[in-house]
Structures are given as structure tokens and as C-alpha cells.
Tab-separated table of C-alpha atoms in Angstrom:
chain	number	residue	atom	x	y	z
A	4	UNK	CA	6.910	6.075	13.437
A	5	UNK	CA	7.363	8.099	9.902
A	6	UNK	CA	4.908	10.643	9.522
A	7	UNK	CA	4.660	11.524	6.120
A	8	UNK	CA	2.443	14.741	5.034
A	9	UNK	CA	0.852	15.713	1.591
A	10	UNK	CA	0.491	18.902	0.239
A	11	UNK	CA	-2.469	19.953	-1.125
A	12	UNK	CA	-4.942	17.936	0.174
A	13	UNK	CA	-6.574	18.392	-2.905
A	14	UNK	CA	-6.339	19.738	-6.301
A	15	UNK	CA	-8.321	21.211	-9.065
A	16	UNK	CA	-6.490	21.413	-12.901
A	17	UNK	CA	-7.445	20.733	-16.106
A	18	UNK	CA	-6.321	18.314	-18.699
A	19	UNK	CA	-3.017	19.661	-20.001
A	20	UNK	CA	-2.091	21.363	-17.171
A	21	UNK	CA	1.676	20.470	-15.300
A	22	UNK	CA	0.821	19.838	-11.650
A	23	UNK	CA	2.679	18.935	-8.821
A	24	UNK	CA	2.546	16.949	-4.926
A	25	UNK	CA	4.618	17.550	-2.349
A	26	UNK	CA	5.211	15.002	-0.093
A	27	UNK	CA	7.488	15.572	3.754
A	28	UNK	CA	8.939	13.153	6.216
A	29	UNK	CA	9.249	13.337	9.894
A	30	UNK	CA	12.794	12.345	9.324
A	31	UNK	CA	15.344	11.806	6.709
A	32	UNK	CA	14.069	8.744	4.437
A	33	UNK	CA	16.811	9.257	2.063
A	34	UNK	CA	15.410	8.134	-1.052
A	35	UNK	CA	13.101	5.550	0.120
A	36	UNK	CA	9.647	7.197	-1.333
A	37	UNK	CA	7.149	5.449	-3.640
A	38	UNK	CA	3.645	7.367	-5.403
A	39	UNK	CA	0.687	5.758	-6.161
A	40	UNK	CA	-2.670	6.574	-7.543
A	41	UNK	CA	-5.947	5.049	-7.076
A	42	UNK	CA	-9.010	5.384	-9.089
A	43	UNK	CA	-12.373	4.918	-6.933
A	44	UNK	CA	-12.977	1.131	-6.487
A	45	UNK	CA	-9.485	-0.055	-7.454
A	46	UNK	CA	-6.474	-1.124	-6.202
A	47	UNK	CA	-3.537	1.950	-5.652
A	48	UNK	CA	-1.102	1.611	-9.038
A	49	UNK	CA	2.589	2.091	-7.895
A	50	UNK	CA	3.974	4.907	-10.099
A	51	UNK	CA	7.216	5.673	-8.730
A	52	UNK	CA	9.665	3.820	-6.368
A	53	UNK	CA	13.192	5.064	-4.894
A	54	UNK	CA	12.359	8.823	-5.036
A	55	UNK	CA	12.504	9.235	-9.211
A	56	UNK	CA	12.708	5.976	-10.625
A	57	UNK	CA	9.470	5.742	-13.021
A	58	UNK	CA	7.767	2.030	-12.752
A	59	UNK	CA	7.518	0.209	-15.447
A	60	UNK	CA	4.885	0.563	-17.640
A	61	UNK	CA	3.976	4.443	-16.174
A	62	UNK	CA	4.007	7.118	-19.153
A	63	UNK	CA	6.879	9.817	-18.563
A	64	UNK	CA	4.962	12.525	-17.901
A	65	UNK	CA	5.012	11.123	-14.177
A	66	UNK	CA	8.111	12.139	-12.585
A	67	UNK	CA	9.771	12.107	-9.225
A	68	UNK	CA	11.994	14.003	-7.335
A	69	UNK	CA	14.173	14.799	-3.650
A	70	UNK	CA	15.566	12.953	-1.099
A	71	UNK	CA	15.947	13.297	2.537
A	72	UNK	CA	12.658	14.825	3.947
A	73	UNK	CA	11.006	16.616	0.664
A	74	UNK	CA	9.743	14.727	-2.078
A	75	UNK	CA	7.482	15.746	-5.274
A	76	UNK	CA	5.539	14.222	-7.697
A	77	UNK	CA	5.468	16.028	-11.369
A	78	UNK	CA	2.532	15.014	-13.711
A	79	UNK	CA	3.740	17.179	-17.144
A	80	UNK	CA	0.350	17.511	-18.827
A	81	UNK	CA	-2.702	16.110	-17.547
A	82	UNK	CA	-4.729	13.094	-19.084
A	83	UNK	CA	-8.186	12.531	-18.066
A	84	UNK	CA	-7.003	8.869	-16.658
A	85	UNK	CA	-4.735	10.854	-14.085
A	86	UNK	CA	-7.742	12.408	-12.408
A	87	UNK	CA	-7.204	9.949	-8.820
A	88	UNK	CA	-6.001	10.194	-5.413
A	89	UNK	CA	-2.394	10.130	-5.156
A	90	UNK	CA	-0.381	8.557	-1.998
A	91	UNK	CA	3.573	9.343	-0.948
A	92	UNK	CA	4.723	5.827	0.927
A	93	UNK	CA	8.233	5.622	2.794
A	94	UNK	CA	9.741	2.509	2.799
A	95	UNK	CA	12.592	3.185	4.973
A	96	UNK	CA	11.379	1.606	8.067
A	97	UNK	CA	8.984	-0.190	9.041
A	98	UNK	CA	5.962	0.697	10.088
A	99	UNK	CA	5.956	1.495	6.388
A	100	UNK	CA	3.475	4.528	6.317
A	101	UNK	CA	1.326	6.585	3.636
A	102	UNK	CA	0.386	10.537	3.317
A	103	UNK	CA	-3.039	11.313	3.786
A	104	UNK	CA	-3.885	11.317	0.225
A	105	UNK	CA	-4.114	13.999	-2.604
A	106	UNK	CA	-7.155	13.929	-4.678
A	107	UNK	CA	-6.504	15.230	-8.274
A	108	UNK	CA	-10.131	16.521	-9.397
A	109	UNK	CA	-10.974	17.985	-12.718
B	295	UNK	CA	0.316	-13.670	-14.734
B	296	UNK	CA	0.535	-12.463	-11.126
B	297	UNK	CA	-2.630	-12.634	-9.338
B	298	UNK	CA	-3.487	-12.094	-5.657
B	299	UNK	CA	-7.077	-12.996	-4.908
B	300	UNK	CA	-8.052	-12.415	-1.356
B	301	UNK	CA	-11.317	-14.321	0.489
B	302	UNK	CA	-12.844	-14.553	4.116
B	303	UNK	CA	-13.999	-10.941	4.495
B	304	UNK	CA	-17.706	-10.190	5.592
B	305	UNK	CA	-19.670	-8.936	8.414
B	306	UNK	CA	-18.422	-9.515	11.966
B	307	UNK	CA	-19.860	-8.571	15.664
B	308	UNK	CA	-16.564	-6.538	17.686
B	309	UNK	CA	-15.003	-9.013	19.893
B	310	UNK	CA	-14.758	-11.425	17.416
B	311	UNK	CA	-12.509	-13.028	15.097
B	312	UNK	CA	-11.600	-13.405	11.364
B	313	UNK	CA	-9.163	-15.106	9.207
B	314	UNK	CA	-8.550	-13.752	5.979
B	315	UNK	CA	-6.399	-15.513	2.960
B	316	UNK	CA	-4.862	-14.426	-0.506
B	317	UNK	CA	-4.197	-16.911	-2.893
B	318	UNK	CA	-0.817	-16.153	-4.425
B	319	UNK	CA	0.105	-17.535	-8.525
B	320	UNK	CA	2.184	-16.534	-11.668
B	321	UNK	CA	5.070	-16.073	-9.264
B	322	UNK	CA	7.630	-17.826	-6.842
B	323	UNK	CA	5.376	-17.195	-3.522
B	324	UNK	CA	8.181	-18.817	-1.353
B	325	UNK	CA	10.580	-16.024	-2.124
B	326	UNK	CA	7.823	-13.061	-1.737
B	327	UNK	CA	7.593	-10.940	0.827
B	328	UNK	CA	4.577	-10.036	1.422
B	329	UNK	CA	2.258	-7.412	3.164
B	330	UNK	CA	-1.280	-6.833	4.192
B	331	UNK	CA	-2.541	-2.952	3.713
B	332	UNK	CA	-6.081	-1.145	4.483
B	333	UNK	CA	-8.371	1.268	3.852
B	334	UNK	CA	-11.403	2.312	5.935
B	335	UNK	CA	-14.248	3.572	3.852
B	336	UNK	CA	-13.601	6.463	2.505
B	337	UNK	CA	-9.830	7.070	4.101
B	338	UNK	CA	-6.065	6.480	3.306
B	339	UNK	CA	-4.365	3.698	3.018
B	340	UNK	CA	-2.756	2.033	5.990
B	341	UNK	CA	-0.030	-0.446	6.705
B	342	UNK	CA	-1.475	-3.576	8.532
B	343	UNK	CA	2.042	-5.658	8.803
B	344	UNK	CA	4.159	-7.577	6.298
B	345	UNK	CA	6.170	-11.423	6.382
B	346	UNK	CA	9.206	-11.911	4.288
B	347	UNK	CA	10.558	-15.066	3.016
B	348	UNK	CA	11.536	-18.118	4.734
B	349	UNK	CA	14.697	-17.798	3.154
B	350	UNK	CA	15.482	-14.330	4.156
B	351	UNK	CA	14.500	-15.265	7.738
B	352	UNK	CA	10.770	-15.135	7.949
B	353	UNK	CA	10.836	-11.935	9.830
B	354	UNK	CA	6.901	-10.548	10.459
B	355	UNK	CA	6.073	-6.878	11.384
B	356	UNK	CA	3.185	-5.323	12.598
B	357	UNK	CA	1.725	-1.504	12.442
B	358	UNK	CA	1.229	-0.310	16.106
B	359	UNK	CA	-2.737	-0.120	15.524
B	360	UNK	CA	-2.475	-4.872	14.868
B	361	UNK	CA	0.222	-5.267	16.826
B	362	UNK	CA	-1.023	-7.791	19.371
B	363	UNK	CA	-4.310	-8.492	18.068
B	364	UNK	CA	-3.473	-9.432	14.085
B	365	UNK	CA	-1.188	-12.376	13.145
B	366	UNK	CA	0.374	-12.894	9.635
B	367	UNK	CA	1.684	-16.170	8.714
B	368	UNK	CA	2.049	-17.795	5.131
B	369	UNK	CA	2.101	-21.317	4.088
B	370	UNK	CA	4.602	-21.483	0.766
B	371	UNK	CA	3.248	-25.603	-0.137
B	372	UNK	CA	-0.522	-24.038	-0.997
B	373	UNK	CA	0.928	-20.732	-2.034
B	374	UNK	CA	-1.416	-18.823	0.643
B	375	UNK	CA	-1.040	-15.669	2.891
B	376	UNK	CA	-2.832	-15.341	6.109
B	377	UNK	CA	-4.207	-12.771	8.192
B	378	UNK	CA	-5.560	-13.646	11.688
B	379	UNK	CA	-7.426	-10.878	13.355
B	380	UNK	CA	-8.571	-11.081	17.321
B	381	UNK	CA	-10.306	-8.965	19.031
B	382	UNK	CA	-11.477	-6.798	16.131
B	383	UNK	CA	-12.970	-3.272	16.788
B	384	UNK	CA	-15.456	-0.888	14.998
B	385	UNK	CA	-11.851	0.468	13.946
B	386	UNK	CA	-10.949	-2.324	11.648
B	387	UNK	CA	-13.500	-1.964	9.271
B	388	UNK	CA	-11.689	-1.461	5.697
B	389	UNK	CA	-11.042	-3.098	2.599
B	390	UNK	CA	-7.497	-5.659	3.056
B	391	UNK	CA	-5.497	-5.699	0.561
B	392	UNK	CA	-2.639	-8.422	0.018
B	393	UNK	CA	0.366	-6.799	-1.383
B	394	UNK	CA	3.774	-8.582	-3.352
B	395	UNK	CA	6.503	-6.540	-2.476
B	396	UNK	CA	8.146	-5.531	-5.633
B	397	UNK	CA	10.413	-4.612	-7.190
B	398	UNK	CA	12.407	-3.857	-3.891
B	399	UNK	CA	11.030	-4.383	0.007
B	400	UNK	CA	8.677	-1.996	0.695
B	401	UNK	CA	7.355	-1.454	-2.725
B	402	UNK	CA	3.933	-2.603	-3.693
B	403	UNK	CA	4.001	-3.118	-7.298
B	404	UNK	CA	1.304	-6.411	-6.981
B	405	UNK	CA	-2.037	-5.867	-5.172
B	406	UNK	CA	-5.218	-8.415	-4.855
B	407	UNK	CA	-8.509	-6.685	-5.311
B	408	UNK	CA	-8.840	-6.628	-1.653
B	409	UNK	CA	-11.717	-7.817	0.897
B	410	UNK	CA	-13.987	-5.812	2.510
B	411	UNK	CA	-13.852	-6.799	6.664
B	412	UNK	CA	-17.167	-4.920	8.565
B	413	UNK	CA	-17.260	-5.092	12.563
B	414	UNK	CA	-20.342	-3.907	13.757
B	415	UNK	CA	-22.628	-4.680	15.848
């Protein structure tokens, strides 16, 4: 199976701030990464599919990047609705599989 | 309007069995593929297994943790997902989410609101 890892685990900022996830495969993926977020009690929100392609709906200050094994997620200036736990996914083989998780705390 | 609406979770003894379903509308469920995901209290999310199409073969998957124990199956006339689970552990206990792949396999654009399943004795 995939492993994929998060980096940091979690995350303190402020509302403007730019911050940034990093996200690594056991093995090349290629460009077959999605983000999500997930506020307490809800459903996760897919955010970005195929590495850097921004989902519809999903402001542009989320933004996606790499291929291969390293991966990031960019959030350009912090709202107070992006405080939530955000999850890499591969989707390059099944067993499809998730990072731990990186919660996003004010 | 998409919805996924997912039923049959609850309290259950380990050993036992459970059938959960997700009522699928707003979109052609015969041509969705579909997964189930979970999350343990407090914890990730985790990949339970995933059925596509008829069309495209009907091919099912499991993650290693179901494999064996869970069964997926869909009926496309009542528009209805399926997950059987056997033999269900302490382990199990999460909320199940139904998932519509979108917009490309392996992408989870559409989730239910998901059911909370709770083995314990």
C-alpha cells in the first residue's frame, strides 16, 4: 500500500497569514493527489484534485502543487473558515489512502 | 441536487453483523462509482472499499483492514449502495461515509453525512 505522510501535524497561524502542507508518498503517484478539509462534525470538502487543479467552487487562495512523491498545499491568506483539518489522498492505486491529518488552529 | 443519505448505523455487540445503505439522487447512480470511507472517533479518514459501474465492469475493492469481512454491492433499480459488515471488531467503530467519485475515479467530490457504526460490548 501508499503511505502517504503530512507535515506538520499541526499548525498554529493567524488570519492573513500564507501557510503551507506538505504532503509525501511512499512511491511515485505522479499527479494523482487530492486535499480536503473538514470542519468538526462535517463531511471532508474536496479542495484540490490532480496535484493543482482547484475544485470548483474553492476560492484561489487554495493552491496545489508537485508531482511524483512531494506534494503541497498553499492557503495565500488565511480566512477564519479555513481553520480545519486538512487531508492529502492518492488516488493512484487502490487501496486509495489518506495522510494522517493536519489541523490548522488559530 | 446530489444527495447521499446513509442509514442502518447504531450500536452493535463484536461478532456481529450490520448492513448499512446510502440512498443515492440528483444524479445517474448507475454510472457512479462509488466508495465507502471512515473515521474512528477522533482519527483520520480511512478507505473502506469502493464499486464502480456496471458498465465499466462492476469491479469492487477492498482496504486490507475489510477485506474478507465487509462486502459492497449496489442495486442501480432503487438507486442504493450497500455495505455488509461480518464479523465486526471494537476496530470498526467510526462514522461511514458514502462517497460519489467525482470528478475523476478516486476523487470524492460528493459525500453523505455519514453513519455512526459502535461495536462494543
Amino acid at each position: 500500500d501508499i503511505q502517504m505522510t503530512q507535515s506538520p501535524s499541526s499548525l498554529s497561524a493567524s488570519v492573513g497569514d500564507r501557510v503551507t502542507i506538505t504532503c509525501r508518498a511512499s512511491q511515485s503517484i505522479s499527479n494523482y493527489l487530492s486535499w480536503y478539509h473538514q470542519k468538526a462534525g462535517k463531511a471532508p470538502k474536496l479542495l484540490i484534485y490532480a496535484a493543482s487543479t482547484l475544485q470548483s467552487g474553492v476560492p484561489s487562495r487554495f493552491s496545489g502543487s508537485g508531482s511524483g512523491t512531494e506534494f503541497t498545499l498553499t492557503i495565500s491568506s488565511l480566512q477564519p473558515e479555513d481553520f480545519a483539518t486538512y487531508y492529502c489522498q492518492q488516488n493512484y492505486s487502490t487501496p486509495y489512502t489518506f495522510g494522517q491529518g493536519t489541523k490548522l488552529e488559530i | 441536487e446530489v444527495q447521499l443519505v446513509e442509514s442502518g448505523g447504531g450500536l452493535i455487540e463484536p461478532g456481529e453483523s450490520l448492513r448499512l445503505s446510502c440512498a443515492a439522487s440528483g444524479f445517474p447512480f448507475n454510472k457512479a462509482w462509488m466508495s465507502w470511507v471512515r473515521q474512528a472517533p477522533g482519527k483520520g479518514l480511512e478507505w473502506v472499499g469502493r464499486i464502480i459501474s456496471s458498465n465499466d465492469g462492476g469491479r469492487i475493492d477492498y482496504g486490507a483492514p475489510v477485506k474478507g469481512r465487509f462486502t459492497i454491492s449496489r442495486d442501480d433499480s432503487k438507486n442504493t449502495l450497500y455495505l455488509q459488515m461480518n464479523s465486526l471488531t471494537t476496530e470498526d467503530t467510526a462514522v461511514y461515509f458514502c462517497i460519489w467519485e467525482l470528478p475523476s475515479p478516486g476523487n470524492f467530490e460528493y459525500w453523505g453525512q455519514g453513519t455512526l457504526v459502535t461495536v462494543s460490548s
